[in-house]
XYZ file of N, CA and C in Angstrom:
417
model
N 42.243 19.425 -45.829
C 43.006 20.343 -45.008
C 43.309 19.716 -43.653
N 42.161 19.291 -42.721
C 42.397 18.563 -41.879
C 43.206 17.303 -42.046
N 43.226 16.279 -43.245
C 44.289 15.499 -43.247
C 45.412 16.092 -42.931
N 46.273 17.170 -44.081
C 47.589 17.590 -44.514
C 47.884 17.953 -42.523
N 46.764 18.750 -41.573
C 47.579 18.774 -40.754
C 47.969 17.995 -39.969
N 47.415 16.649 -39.643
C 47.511 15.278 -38.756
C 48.705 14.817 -39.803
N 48.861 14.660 -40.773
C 50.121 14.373 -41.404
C 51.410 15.565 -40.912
N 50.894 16.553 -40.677
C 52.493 17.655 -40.741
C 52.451 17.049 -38.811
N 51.239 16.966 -38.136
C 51.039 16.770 -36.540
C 52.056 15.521 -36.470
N 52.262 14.498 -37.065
C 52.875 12.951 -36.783
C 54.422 13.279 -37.592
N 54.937 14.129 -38.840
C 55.763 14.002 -38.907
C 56.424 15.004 -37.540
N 55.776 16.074 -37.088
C 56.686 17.054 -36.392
C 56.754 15.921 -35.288
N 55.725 15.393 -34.589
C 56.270 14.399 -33.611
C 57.519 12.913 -33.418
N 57.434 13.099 -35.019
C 58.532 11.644 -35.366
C 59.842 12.842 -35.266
N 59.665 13.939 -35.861
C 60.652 14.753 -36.009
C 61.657 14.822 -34.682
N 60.343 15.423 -34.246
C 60.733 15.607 -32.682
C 61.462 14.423 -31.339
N 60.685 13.643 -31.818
C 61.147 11.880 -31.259
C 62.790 12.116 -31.748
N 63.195 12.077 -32.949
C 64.268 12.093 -33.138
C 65.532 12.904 -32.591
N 64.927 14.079 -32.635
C 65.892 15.057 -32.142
C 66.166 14.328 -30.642
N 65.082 14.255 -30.003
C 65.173 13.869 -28.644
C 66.003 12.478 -28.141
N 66.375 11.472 -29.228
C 66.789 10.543 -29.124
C 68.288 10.847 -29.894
N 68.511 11.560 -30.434
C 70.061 12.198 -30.937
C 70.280 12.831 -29.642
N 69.740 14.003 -29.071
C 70.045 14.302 -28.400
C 70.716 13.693 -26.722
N 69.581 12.617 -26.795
C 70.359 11.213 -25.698
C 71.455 10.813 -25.813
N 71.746 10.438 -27.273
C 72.963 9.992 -27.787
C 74.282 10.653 -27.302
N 74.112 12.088 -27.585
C 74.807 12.595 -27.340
C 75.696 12.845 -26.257
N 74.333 12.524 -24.946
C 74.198 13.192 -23.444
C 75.642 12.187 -22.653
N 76.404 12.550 -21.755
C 77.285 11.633 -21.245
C 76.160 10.442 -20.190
N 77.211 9.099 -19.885
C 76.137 8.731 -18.549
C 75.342 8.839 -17.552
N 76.091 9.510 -16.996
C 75.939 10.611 -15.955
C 74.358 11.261 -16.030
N 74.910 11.914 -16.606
C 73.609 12.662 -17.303
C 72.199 12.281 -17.521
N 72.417 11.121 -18.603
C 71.832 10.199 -18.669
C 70.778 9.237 -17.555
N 71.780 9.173 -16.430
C 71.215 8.199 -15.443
C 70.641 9.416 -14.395
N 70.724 10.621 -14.565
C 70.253 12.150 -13.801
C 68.817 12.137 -14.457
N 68.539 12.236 -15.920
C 67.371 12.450 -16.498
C 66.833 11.368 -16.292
N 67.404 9.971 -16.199
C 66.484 8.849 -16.047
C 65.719 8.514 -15.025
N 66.698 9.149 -13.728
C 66.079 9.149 -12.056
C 64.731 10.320 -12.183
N 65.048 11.449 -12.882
C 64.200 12.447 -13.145
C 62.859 12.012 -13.385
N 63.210 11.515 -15.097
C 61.830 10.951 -15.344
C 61.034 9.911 -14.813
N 61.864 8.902 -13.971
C 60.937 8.530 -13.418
C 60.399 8.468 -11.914
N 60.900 9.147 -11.515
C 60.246 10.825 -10.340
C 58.727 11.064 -11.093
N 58.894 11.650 -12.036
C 57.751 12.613 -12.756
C 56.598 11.732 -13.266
N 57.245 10.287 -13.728
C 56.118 9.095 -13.542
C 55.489 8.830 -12.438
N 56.348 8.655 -11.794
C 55.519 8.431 -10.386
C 54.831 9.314 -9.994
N 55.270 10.535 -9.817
C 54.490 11.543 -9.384
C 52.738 11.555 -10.682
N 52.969 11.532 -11.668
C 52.282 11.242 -12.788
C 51.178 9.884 -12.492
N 51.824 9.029 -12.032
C 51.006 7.975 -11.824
C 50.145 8.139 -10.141
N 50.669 8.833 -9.374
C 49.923 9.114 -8.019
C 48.791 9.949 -8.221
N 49.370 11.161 -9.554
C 48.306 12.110 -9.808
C 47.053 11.084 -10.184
N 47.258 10.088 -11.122
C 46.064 9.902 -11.687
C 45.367 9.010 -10.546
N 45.967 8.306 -9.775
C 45.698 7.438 -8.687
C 44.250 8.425 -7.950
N 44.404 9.511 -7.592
C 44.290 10.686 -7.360
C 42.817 10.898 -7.600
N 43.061 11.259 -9.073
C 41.806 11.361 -9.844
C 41.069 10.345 -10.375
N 41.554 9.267 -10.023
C 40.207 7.740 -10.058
C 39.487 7.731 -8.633
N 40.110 8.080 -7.839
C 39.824 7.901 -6.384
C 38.906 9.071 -6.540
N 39.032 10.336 -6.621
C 38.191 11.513 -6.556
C 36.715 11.641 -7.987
N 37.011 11.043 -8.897
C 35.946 10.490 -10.039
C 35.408 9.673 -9.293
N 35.758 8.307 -8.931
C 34.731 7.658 -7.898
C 34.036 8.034 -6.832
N 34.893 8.838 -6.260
C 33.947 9.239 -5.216
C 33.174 10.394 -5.772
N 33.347 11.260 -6.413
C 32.130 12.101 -7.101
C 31.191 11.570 -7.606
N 31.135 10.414 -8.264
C 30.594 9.224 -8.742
C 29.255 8.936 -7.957
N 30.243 8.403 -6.727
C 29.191 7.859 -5.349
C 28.449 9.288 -5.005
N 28.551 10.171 -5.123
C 28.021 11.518 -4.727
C 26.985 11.805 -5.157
N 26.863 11.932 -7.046
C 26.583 11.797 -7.765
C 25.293 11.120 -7.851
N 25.260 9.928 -7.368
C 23.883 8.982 -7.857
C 23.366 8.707 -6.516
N 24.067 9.362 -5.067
C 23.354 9.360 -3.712
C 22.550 10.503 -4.016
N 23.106 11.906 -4.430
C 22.100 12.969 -4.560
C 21.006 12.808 -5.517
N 21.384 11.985 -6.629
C 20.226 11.912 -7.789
C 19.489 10.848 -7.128
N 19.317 10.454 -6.856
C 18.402 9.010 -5.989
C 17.942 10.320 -5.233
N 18.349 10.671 -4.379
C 17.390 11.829 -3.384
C 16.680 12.330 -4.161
N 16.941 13.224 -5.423
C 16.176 14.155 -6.023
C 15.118 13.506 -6.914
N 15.257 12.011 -7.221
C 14.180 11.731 -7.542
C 13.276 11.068 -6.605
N 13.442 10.608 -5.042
C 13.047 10.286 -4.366
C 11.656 11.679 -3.856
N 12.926 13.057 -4.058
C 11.883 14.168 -3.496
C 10.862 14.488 -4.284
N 10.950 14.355 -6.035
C 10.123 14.884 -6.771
C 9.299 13.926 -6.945
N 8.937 12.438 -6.643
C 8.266 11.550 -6.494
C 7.037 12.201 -5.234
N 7.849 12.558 -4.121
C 7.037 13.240 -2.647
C 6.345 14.186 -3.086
N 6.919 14.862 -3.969
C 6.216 16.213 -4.713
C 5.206 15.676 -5.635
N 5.108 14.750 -6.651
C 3.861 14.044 -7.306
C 3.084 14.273 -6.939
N 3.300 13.122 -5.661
C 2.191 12.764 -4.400
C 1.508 13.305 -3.941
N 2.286 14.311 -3.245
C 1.701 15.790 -2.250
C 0.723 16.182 -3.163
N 1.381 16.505 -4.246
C 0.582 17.628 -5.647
C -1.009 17.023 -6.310
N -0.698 15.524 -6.206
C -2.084 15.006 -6.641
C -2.898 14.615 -5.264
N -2.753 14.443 -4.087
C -3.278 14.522 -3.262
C -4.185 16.160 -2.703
N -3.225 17.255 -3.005
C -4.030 18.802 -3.156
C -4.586 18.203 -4.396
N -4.299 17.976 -5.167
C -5.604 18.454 -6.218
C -6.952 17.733 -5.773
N -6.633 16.492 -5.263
C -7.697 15.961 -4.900
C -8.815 17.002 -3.622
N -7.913 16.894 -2.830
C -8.629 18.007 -1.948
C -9.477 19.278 -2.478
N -8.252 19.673 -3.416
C -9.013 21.098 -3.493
C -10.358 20.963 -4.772
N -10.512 19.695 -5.131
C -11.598 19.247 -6.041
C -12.781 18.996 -5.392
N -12.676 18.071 -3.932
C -13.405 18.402 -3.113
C -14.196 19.709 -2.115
N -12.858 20.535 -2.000
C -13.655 21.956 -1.615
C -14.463 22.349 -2.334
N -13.902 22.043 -3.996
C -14.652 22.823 -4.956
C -16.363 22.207 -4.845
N -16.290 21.115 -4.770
C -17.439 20.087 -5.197
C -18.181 20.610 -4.113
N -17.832 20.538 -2.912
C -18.456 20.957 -1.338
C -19.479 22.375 -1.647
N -18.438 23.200 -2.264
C -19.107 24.801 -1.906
C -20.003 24.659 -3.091
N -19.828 23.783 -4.557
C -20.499 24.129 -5.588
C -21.886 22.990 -5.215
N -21.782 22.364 -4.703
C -22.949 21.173 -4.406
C -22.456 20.318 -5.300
N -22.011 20.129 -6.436
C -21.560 19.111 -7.458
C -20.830 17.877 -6.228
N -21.044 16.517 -6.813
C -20.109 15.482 -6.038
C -20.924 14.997 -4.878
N -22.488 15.493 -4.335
C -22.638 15.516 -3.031
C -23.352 13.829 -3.004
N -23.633 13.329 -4.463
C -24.299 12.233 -4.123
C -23.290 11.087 -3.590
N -22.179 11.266 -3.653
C -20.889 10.221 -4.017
C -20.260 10.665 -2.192
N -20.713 11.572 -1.473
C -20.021 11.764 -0.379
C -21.107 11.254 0.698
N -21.101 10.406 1.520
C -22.192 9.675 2.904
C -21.945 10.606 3.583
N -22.921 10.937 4.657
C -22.687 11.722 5.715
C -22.520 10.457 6.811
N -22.618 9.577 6.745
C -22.504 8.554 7.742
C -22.836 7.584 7.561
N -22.982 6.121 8.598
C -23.542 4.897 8.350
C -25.420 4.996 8.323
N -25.680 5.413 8.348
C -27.139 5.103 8.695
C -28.108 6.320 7.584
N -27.126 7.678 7.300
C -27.834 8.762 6.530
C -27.686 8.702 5.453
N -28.476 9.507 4.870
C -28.646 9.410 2.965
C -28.065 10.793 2.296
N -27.512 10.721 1.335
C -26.989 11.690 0.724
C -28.221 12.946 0.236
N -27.483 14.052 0.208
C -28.277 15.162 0.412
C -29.404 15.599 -0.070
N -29.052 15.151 -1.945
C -30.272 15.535 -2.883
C -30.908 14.377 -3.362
N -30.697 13.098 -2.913
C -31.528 11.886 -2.944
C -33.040 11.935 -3.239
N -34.004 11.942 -3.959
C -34.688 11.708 -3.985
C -35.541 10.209 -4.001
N -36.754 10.159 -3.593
C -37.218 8.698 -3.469
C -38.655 8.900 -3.779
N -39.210 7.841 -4.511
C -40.419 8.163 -5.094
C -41.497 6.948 -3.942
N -42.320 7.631 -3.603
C -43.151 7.288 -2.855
C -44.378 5.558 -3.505
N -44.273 4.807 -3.539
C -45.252 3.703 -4.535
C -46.250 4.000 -3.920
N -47.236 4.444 -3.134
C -48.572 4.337 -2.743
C -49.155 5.805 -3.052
N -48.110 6.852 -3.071
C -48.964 7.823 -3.815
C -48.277 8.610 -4.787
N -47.436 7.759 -5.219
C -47.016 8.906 -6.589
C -45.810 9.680 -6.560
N -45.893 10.558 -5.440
C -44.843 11.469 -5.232
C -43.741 11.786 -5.020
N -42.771 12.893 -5.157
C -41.514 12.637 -4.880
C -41.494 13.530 -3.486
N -40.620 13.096 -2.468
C -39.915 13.696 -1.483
C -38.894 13.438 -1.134
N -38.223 14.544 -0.657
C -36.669 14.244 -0.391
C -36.988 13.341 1.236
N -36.016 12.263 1.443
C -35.670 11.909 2.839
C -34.574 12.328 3.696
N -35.452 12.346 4.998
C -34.638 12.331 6.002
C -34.093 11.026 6.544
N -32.575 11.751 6.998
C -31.955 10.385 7.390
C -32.165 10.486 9.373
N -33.727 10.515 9.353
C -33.536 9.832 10.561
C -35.316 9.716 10.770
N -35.519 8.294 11.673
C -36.808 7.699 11.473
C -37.636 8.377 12.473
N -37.132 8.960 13.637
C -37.938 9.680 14.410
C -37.550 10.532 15.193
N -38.192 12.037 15.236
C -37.577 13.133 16.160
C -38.255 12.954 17.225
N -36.926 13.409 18.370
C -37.382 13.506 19.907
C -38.476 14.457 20.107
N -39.242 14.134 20.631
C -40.264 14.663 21.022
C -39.793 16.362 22.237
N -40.668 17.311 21.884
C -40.065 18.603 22.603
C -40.757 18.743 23.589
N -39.779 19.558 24.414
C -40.193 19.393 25.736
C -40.486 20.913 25.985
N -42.030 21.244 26.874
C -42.294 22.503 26.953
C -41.647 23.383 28.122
């Protein structure tokens, strides 16, 4: 079915070609050299249009892959941001739950919180303090 109509589509256009070229035949010079100035008016104008729309495709073009470069530039920032909170808020979590506390220093010189250390001369376990001697109080 689709053949028979691309066949009836090419004869009506040969058809048509023809008429249109009898019909030239017919036309005086005059005439002739009126439709010829015409048509190619309507080329030109035809050919500026498309001039037109390469110029405006390109530049939508350039538009086009400046904004998409941004938008993947922003959702990259958004990654970032997003795994940086999670990190944080893994830490709050760890903070308030005590979980994580061996892996966090309180400083250069102190020991992490639930450290334990086993004593060699008598056996025992006690937690340490991270500091070798308190100031003495004053009455």
């Amino acid at each position: 079915m689709l053949k028979l109509y691309h066949q009836v589509t090419l004869f009506c256009l040969f058809v048509d070609t023809l008429s249109t070229v009898r019909t030239f035949d017919k036309m005086p010079v005059g005439s002739l050299k009126k439709t010829l100035k015409q048509l190619e008016e309507e080329k030109k104008s035809l050919q500026n249009q498309l001039k037109d729309y390469e110029l405006r495709l390109e530049q939508e073009a350039k538009a086009y892959h400046k904004v998409n470069d941004e938008r993947r530039m922003y959702l990259s920032e958004i990654l970032q941001t997003s795994a940086k909170l999670k990190i944080v808020e893994r830490q709050k979590t760890d903070a308030l739950t005590g979980k994580g506390e061996k892996h966090i220093l309180r400083g250069r010189h102190s020991v992490p919180g639930n450290l334990k250390m086993v004593n060699p001369q008598k056996r025992s376990i006690k937690k340490t303090v991270g500091v070798n001697q308190l100031p003495q109080l004053k009455h």
